[in-house]
Amino acid sequence: VQLQASGGGLVQAGDSLKLSCAASGGTFSTYGMGWFRQAPGKEREFVAAITWSGGTIYGESVKGRFSISRDNAKNTVYLQMNNLKPEDTAVYSCAAALRRPVPTLPQFYSYWGQGTQVTVSS
């Protein structure tokens, strides 16, 4: 499975941004999909995940602000990010997992896309 993330950019605090992750080469609908982020000097952090059937899980720091969704017909998973804060600045990566239930730990994801930079200015 190949994953291609896009949609990052430079925004101001309070703005919104929507990331996309397009998958190819596999049966997308069977994978749990996750978003992780990593800021400079910090460990990779779980952001959100969605099961093959649409169930969602969120990291504590993004609950109520971020929303993950998927379109199995387009082989794409999305991350809608609202009310962005400077501490959301990081490289965001998408990943695919066959493990069920959908994991929140990165070591249980089998496939990773390249990251997309999100920078939030204050």
Tab-separated table of N, CA and C in Angstrom:
chain	number	residue	atom	x	y	z
A	1	VAL	N	0.846	-1.184	0.000
A	1	VAL	CA	0.000	0.000	0.000
A	1	VAL	C	0.887	1.241	0.000
A	2	GLN	N	0.602	2.145	-0.907
A	2	GLN	CA	1.326	3.422	-0.952
A	2	GLN	C	0.383	4.523	-0.478
A	3	LEU	N	0.911	5.402	0.359
A	3	LEU	CA	0.109	6.477	0.928
A	3	LEU	C	0.746	7.811	0.579
A	4	GLN	N	-0.083	8.752	0.186
A	4	GLN	CA	0.387	10.080	-0.198
A	4	GLN	C	-0.417	11.115	0.557
A	5	ALA	N	0.245	11.788	1.488
A	5	ALA	CA	-0.418	12.830	2.271
A	5	ALA	C	-0.228	14.188	1.613
A	6	SER	N	-1.225	15.038	1.784
A	6	SER	CA	-1.161	16.382	1.222
A	6	SER	C	-2.055	17.313	2.030
A	7	GLY	N	-1.898	18.614	1.766
A	7	GLY	CA	-2.788	19.581	2.390
A	7	GLY	C	-2.175	20.422	3.486
A	8	GLY	N	-0.937	20.159	3.822
A	8	GLY	CA	-0.296	20.948	4.862
A	8	GLY	C	-0.015	22.362	4.395
A	9	GLY	N	0.389	23.205	5.332
A	9	GLY	CA	0.702	24.572	4.983
A	9	GLY	C	0.930	25.430	6.204
A	10	LEU	N	1.049	26.726	5.945
A	10	LEU	CA	1.253	27.710	7.005
A	10	LEU	C	-0.060	28.452	7.236
A	11	VAL	N	-0.555	28.399	8.470
A	11	VAL	CA	-1.798	29.067	8.817
A	11	VAL	C	-1.616	29.815	10.129
A	12	GLN	N	-2.601	30.623	10.456
A	12	GLN	CA	-2.572	31.352	11.707
A	12	GLN	C	-3.396	30.620	12.761
A	13	ALA	N	-3.105	30.910	14.008
A	13	ALA	CA	-3.869	30.312	15.102
A	13	ALA	C	-5.350	30.615	14.922
A	14	GLY	N	-6.164	29.593	15.129
A	14	GLY	CA	-7.599	29.735	14.956
A	14	GLY	C	-8.100	29.327	13.585
A	15	ASP	N	-7.193	29.182	12.640
A	15	ASP	CA	-7.580	28.789	11.280
A	15	ASP	C	-7.872	27.293	11.203
A	16	SER	N	-8.359	26.893	10.050
A	16	SER	CA	-8.634	25.484	9.781
A	16	SER	C	-7.799	25.008	8.605
A	17	LEU	N	-7.595	23.703	8.573
A	17	LEU	CA	-6.826	23.085	7.497
A	17	LEU	C	-7.336	21.658	7.349
A	18	LYS	N	-7.352	21.176	6.119
A	18	LYS	CA	-7.796	19.801	5.887
A	18	LYS	C	-6.707	19.028	5.180
A	19	LEU	N	-6.259	17.964	5.812
A	19	LEU	CA	-5.262	17.087	5.225
A	19	LEU	C	-5.944	15.928	4.516
A	20	SER	N	-5.302	15.447	3.467
A	20	SER	CA	-5.779	14.274	2.743
A	20	SER	C	-4.672	13.249	2.657
A	21	CYS	N	-5.076	12.011	2.599
A	21	CYS	CA	-4.115	10.918	2.434
A	21	CYS	C	-4.721	9.937	1.427
A	22	ALA	N	-4.129	9.883	0.256
A	22	ALA	CA	-4.617	9.008	-0.799
A	22	ALA	C	-3.851	7.697	-0.791
A	23	ALA	N	-4.571	6.597	-0.853
A	23	ALA	CA	-3.971	5.273	-0.823
A	23	ALA	C	-4.071	4.606	-2.186
A	24	SER	N	-3.072	3.783	-2.476
A	24	SER	CA	-3.092	3.007	-3.707
A	24	SER	C	-2.376	1.686	-3.475
A	25	GLY	N	-2.700	0.716	-4.283
A	25	GLY	CA	-1.999	-0.558	-4.240
A	25	GLY	C	-2.519	-1.561	-3.256
A	26	GLY	N	-3.625	-1.324	-2.632
A	26	GLY	CA	-4.169	-2.274	-1.683
A	26	GLY	C	-5.672	-2.148	-1.597
A	27	THR	N	-6.269	-2.953	-0.735
A	27	THR	CA	-7.710	-2.871	-0.532
A	27	THR	C	-7.964	-1.901	0.604
A	28	PHE	N	-8.130	-0.645	0.238
A	28	PHE	CA	-8.182	0.440	1.220
A	28	PHE	C	-9.245	0.204	2.273
A	29	SER	N	-10.387	-0.305	1.864
A	29	SER	CA	-11.514	-0.413	2.782
A	29	SER	C	-11.270	-1.396	3.925
A	30	THR	N	-10.251	-2.226	3.811
A	30	THR	CA	-9.968	-3.198	4.864
A	30	THR	C	-8.986	-2.681	5.903
A	31	TYR	N	-8.415	-1.523	5.658
A	31	TYR	CA	-7.401	-0.983	6.553
A	31	TYR	C	-7.981	0.001	7.554
A	32	GLY	N	-7.470	-0.072	8.766
A	32	GLY	CA	-7.661	1.030	9.687
A	32	GLY	C	-6.641	2.100	9.317
A	33	MET	N	-7.039	3.354	9.408
A	33	MET	CA	-6.161	4.449	9.001
A	33	MET	C	-5.914	5.390	10.170
A	34	GLY	N	-4.694	5.859	10.252
A	34	GLY	CA	-4.358	6.752	11.356
A	34	GLY	C	-3.571	7.954	10.888
A	35	TRP	N	-3.635	9.007	11.694
A	35	TRP	CA	-2.800	10.184	11.515
A	35	TRP	C	-1.927	10.333	12.763
A	36	PHE	N	-0.667	10.603	12.522
A	36	PHE	CA	0.287	10.873	13.584
A	36	PHE	C	0.989	12.183	13.262
A	37	ARG	N	1.596	12.772	14.259
A	37	ARG	CA	2.366	13.977	14.024
A	37	ARG	C	3.641	13.949	14.846
A	38	GLN	N	4.615	14.663	14.356
A	38	GLN	CA	5.892	14.743	15.063
A	38	GLN	C	6.451	16.144	14.922
A	39	ALA	N	6.654	16.782	16.062
A	39	ALA	CA	7.262	18.095	16.106
A	39	ALA	C	8.749	17.932	16.349
A	40	PRO	N	9.540	18.920	15.978
A	40	PRO	CA	10.989	18.823	16.173
A	40	PRO	C	11.348	18.567	17.633
A	41	GLY	N	12.179	17.568	17.851
A	41	GLY	CA	12.631	17.256	19.190
A	41	GLY	C	11.646	16.509	20.052
A	42	LYS	N	10.506	16.132	19.455
A	42	LYS	CA	9.480	15.418	20.221
A	42	LYS	C	9.215	14.049	19.602
A	43	GLU	N	8.597	13.195	20.399
A	43	GLU	CA	8.235	11.873	19.905
A	43	GLU	C	6.998	11.955	19.020
A	44	ARG	N	6.863	10.946	18.185
A	44	ARG	CA	5.674	10.862	17.339
A	44	ARG	C	4.440	10.730	18.222
A	45	GLU	N	3.416	11.483	17.875
A	45	GLU	CA	2.206	11.552	18.683
A	45	GLU	C	0.997	11.082	17.886
A	46	PHE	N	0.172	10.266	18.504
A	46	PHE	CA	-1.076	9.822	17.882
A	46	PHE	C	-2.050	10.992	17.804
A	47	VAL	N	-2.646	11.168	16.639
A	47	VAL	CA	-3.610	12.240	16.445
A	47	VAL	C	-5.030	11.682	16.346
A	48	ALA	N	-5.239	10.774	15.408
A	48	ALA	CA	-6.583	10.235	15.200
A	48	ALA	C	-6.497	8.962	14.375
A	49	ALA	N	-7.521	8.135	14.499
A	49	ALA	CA	-7.604	6.919	13.700
A	49	ALA	C	-9.056	6.626	13.374
A	50	ILE	N	-9.241	5.902	12.281
A	50	ILE	CA	-10.585	5.536	11.854
A	50	ILE	C	-10.575	4.085	11.412
A	51	THR	N	-11.578	3.347	11.842
A	51	THR	CA	-11.664	1.939	11.480
A	51	THR	C	-12.177	1.793	10.051
A	52	TRP	N	-12.138	0.550	9.573
A	52	TRP	CA	-12.613	0.298	8.222
A	52	TRP	C	-14.092	0.642	8.084
A	53	SER	N	-14.838	0.583	9.201
A	53	SER	CA	-16.273	0.853	9.157
A	53	SER	C	-16.634	2.270	9.588
A	54	GLY	N	-15.628	3.086	9.920
A	54	GLY	CA	-15.910	4.485	10.223
A	54	GLY	C	-15.849	4.871	11.681
A	55	GLY	N	-15.549	3.941	12.568
A	55	GLY	CA	-15.371	4.295	13.960
A	55	GLY	C	-14.125	5.140	14.148
A	56	THR	N	-14.157	6.088	15.070
A	56	THR	CA	-13.054	7.034	15.213
A	56	THR	C	-12.494	7.069	16.633
A	57	ILE	N	-11.229	7.399	16.709
A	57	ILE	CA	-10.522	7.580	17.981
A	57	ILE	C	-9.665	8.822	17.832
A	58	TYR	N	-9.531	9.607	18.902
A	58	TYR	CA	-8.756	10.835	18.853
A	58	TYR	C	-7.783	10.926	20.016
A	59	GLY	N	-6.662	11.565	19.749
A	59	GLY	CA	-5.750	11.899	20.811
A	59	GLY	C	-6.342	12.987	21.682
A	60	GLU	N	-5.956	12.996	22.925
A	60	GLU	CA	-6.553	13.941	23.880
A	60	GLU	C	-6.341	15.391	23.464
A	61	SER	N	-5.198	15.690	22.892
A	61	SER	CA	-4.869	17.080	22.585
A	61	SER	C	-5.662	17.642	21.405
A	62	VAL	N	-6.341	16.790	20.652
A	62	VAL	CA	-7.059	17.266	19.476
A	62	VAL	C	-8.560	17.013	19.545
A	63	LYS	N	-9.002	16.353	20.598
A	63	LYS	CA	-10.433	16.069	20.735
A	63	LYS	C	-11.250	17.362	20.694
A	64	GLY	N	-12.316	17.327	19.913
A	64	GLY	CA	-13.190	18.491	19.800
A	64	GLY	C	-12.732	19.495	18.758
A	65	ARG	N	-11.513	19.342	18.251
A	65	ARG	CA	-11.000	20.277	17.236
A	65	ARG	C	-10.730	19.594	15.904
A	66	PHE	N	-10.293	18.360	15.939
A	66	PHE	CA	-9.951	17.613	14.729
A	66	PHE	C	-11.010	16.559	14.458
A	67	SER	N	-11.164	16.244	13.177
A	67	SER	CA	-12.113	15.219	12.776
A	67	SER	C	-11.511	14.374	11.658
A	68	ILE	N	-11.518	13.070	11.852
A	68	ILE	CA	-11.000	12.163	10.831
A	68	ILE	C	-12.181	11.526	10.098
A	69	SER	N	-12.027	11.346	8.808
A	69	SER	CA	-13.064	10.709	8.005
A	69	SER	C	-12.407	9.957	6.858
A	70	ARG	N	-13.180	9.127	6.203
A	70	ARG	CA	-12.629	8.391	5.081
A	70	ARG	C	-13.679	8.255	3.986
A	71	ASP	N	-13.205	8.157	2.768
A	71	ASP	CA	-14.051	7.912	1.610
A	71	ASP	C	-13.471	6.689	0.921
A	72	ASN	N	-14.071	5.550	1.179
A	72	ASN	CA	-13.534	4.303	0.633
A	72	ASN	C	-13.628	4.257	-0.894
A	73	ALA	N	-14.582	4.966	-1.467
A	73	ALA	CA	-14.708	5.002	-2.923
A	73	ALA	C	-13.549	5.750	-3.567
A	74	LYS	N	-12.973	6.689	-2.806
A	74	LYS	CA	-11.844	7.470	-3.315
A	74	LYS	C	-10.520	7.030	-2.717
A	75	ASN	N	-10.557	5.983	-1.894
A	75	ASN	CA	-9.321	5.488	-1.261
A	75	ASN	C	-8.582	6.608	-0.528
A	76	THR	N	-9.320	7.408	0.181
A	76	THR	CA	-8.737	8.583	0.812
A	76	THR	C	-9.241	8.739	2.247
A	77	VAL	N	-8.330	9.139	3.113
A	77	VAL	CA	-8.685	9.487	4.476
A	77	VAL	C	-8.356	10.964	4.674
A	78	TYR	N	-9.177	11.634	5.471
A	78	TYR	CA	-9.033	13.064	5.676
A	78	TYR	C	-8.836	13.384	7.150
A	79	LEU	N	-8.201	14.514	7.388
A	79	LEU	CA	-8.104	15.034	8.748
A	79	LEU	C	-8.473	16.509	8.691
A	80	GLN	N	-9.652	16.813	9.177
A	80	GLN	CA	-10.108	18.198	9.268
A	80	GLN	C	-9.624	18.766	10.587
A	81	MET	N	-8.867	19.835	10.508
A	81	MET	CA	-8.280	20.437	11.695
A	81	MET	C	-8.839	21.841	11.864
A	82	ASN	N	-9.554	22.055	12.947
A	82	ASN	CA	-10.153	23.347	13.227
A	82	ASN	C	-9.513	23.971	14.463
A	83	ASN	N	-9.672	25.287	14.571
A	83	ASN	CA	-9.139	26.018	15.726
A	83	ASN	C	-7.687	25.621	15.998
A	84	LEU	N	-6.880	25.706	14.977
A	84	LEU	CA	-5.492	25.285	15.105
A	84	LEU	C	-4.729	26.169	16.080
A	85	LYS	N	-3.795	25.542	16.775
A	85	LYS	CA	-2.979	26.216	17.770
A	85	LYS	C	-1.507	26.084	17.388
A	86	PRO	N	-0.664	26.976	17.854
A	86	PRO	CA	0.770	26.862	17.537
A	86	PRO	C	1.350	25.506	17.936
A	87	GLU	N	0.831	24.920	18.999
A	87	GLU	CA	1.341	23.612	19.433
A	87	GLU	C	0.926	22.470	18.508
A	88	ASP	N	0.090	22.761	17.531
A	88	ASP	CA	-0.252	21.760	16.519
A	88	ASP	C	0.790	21.695	15.415
A	89	THR	N	1.744	22.606	15.444
A	89	THR	CA	2.792	22.621	14.431
A	89	THR	C	3.596	21.326	14.482
A	90	ALA	N	3.663	20.648	13.347
A	90	ALA	CA	4.346	19.353	13.271
A	90	ALA	C	4.297	18.851	11.837
A	91	VAL	N	5.024	17.793	11.607
A	91	VAL	CA	4.870	17.032	10.372
A	91	VAL	C	3.805	15.967	10.609
A	92	TYR	N	2.783	15.975	9.796
A	92	TYR	CA	1.670	15.039	9.934
A	92	TYR	C	1.814	13.913	8.915
A	93	SER	N	1.696	12.685	9.406
A	93	SER	CA	1.830	11.515	8.540
A	93	SER	C	0.607	10.620	8.676
A	94	CYS	N	0.226	10.008	7.567
A	94	CYS	CA	-0.854	9.036	7.611
A	94	CYS	C	-0.273	7.626	7.561
A	95	ALA	N	-1.042	6.686	8.086
A	95	ALA	CA	-0.561	5.310	8.148
A	95	ALA	C	-1.748	4.355	8.034
A	96	ALA	N	-1.450	3.136	7.607
A	96	ALA	CA	-2.474	2.115	7.423
A	96	ALA	C	-2.144	0.886	8.253
A	97	ALA	N	-3.170	0.307	8.849
A	97	ALA	CA	-2.980	-0.853	9.709
A	97	ALA	C	-4.027	-1.911	9.404
A	98	LEU	N	-3.593	-3.165	9.396
A	98	LEU	CA	-4.525	-4.268	9.277
A	98	LEU	C	-4.988	-4.754	10.641
A	99	ARG	N	-4.228	-4.392	11.655
A	99	ARG	CA	-4.523	-4.837	13.023
A	99	ARG	C	-5.874	-4.288	13.464
A	100	ARG	N	-6.633	-5.124	14.170
A	100	ARG	CA	-7.913	-4.685	14.728
A	100	ARG	C	-7.948	-5.027	16.210
A	101	PRO	N	-8.528	-4.138	17.040
A	101	PRO	CA	-9.074	-2.838	16.656
A	101	PRO	C	-7.986	-1.885	16.171
A	102	VAL	N	-8.378	-0.830	15.510
A	102	VAL	CA	-7.400	0.094	14.939
A	102	VAL	C	-6.494	0.614	16.044
A	103	PRO	N	-5.187	0.552	15.833
A	103	PRO	CA	-4.255	0.891	16.908
A	103	PRO	C	-4.015	2.383	17.059
A	104	THR	N	-3.521	2.756	18.208
A	104	THR	CA	-3.112	4.130	18.457
A	104	THR	C	-1.596	4.234	18.588
A	105	LEU	N	-0.910	3.111	18.566
A	105	LEU	CA	0.544	3.105	18.654
A	105	LEU	C	1.150	2.924	17.268
A	106	PRO	N	2.144	3.717	16.935
A	106	PRO	CA	2.689	3.696	15.569
A	106	PRO	C	3.315	2.361	15.173
A	107	GLN	N	3.817	1.603	16.156
A	107	GLN	CA	4.499	0.352	15.791
A	107	GLN	C	3.549	-0.691	15.231
A	108	PHE	N	2.263	-0.482	15.377
A	108	PHE	CA	1.289	-1.444	14.870
A	108	PHE	C	0.751	-1.076	13.485
A	109	TYR	N	1.295	-0.019	12.908
A	109	TYR	CA	0.903	0.370	11.556
A	109	TYR	C	1.924	-0.189	10.568
A	110	SER	N	1.405	-0.736	9.478
A	110	SER	CA	2.264	-1.429	8.518
A	110	SER	C	2.770	-0.526	7.404
A	111	TYR	N	2.003	0.482	7.062
A	111	TYR	CA	2.351	1.328	5.923
A	111	TYR	C	2.259	2.797	6.328
A	112	TRP	N	3.223	3.548	5.801
A	112	TRP	CA	3.293	4.972	6.139
A	112	TRP	C	3.452	5.798	4.877
A	113	GLY	N	2.819	6.947	4.892
A	113	GLY	CA	3.041	7.915	3.834
A	113	GLY	C	4.095	8.911	4.268
A	114	GLN	N	4.543	9.714	3.317
A	114	GLN	CA	5.471	10.778	3.675
A	114	GLN	C	4.695	11.850	4.429
A	115	GLY	N	5.339	12.625	5.202
A	115	GLY	CA	4.657	13.616	6.008
A	115	GLY	C	4.356	14.885	5.240
A	116	THR	N	3.421	15.643	5.792
A	116	THR	CA	3.116	16.962	5.266
A	116	THR	C	3.228	17.960	6.422
A	117	GLN	N	3.910	19.049	6.167
A	117	GLN	CA	4.198	20.010	7.235
A	117	GLN	C	2.996	20.909	7.496
A	118	VAL	N	2.659	21.031	8.769
A	118	VAL	CA	1.643	21.978	9.210
A	118	VAL	C	2.314	22.939	10.175
A	119	THR	N	2.243	24.213	9.867
A	119	THR	CA	2.829	25.238	10.716
A	119	THR	C	1.754	26.240	11.096
A	120	VAL	N	1.596	26.444	12.400
A	120	VAL	CA	0.571	27.352	12.902
A	120	VAL	C	1.270	28.509	13.606
A	121	SER	N	1.071	29.694	13.086
A	121	SER	CA	1.696	30.873	13.686
A	121	SER	C	0.745	31.511	14.683
A	122	SER	N	1.325	32.136	15.701
A	122	SER	CA	0.501	32.761	16.749
A	122	SER	C	0.144	34.189	16.396
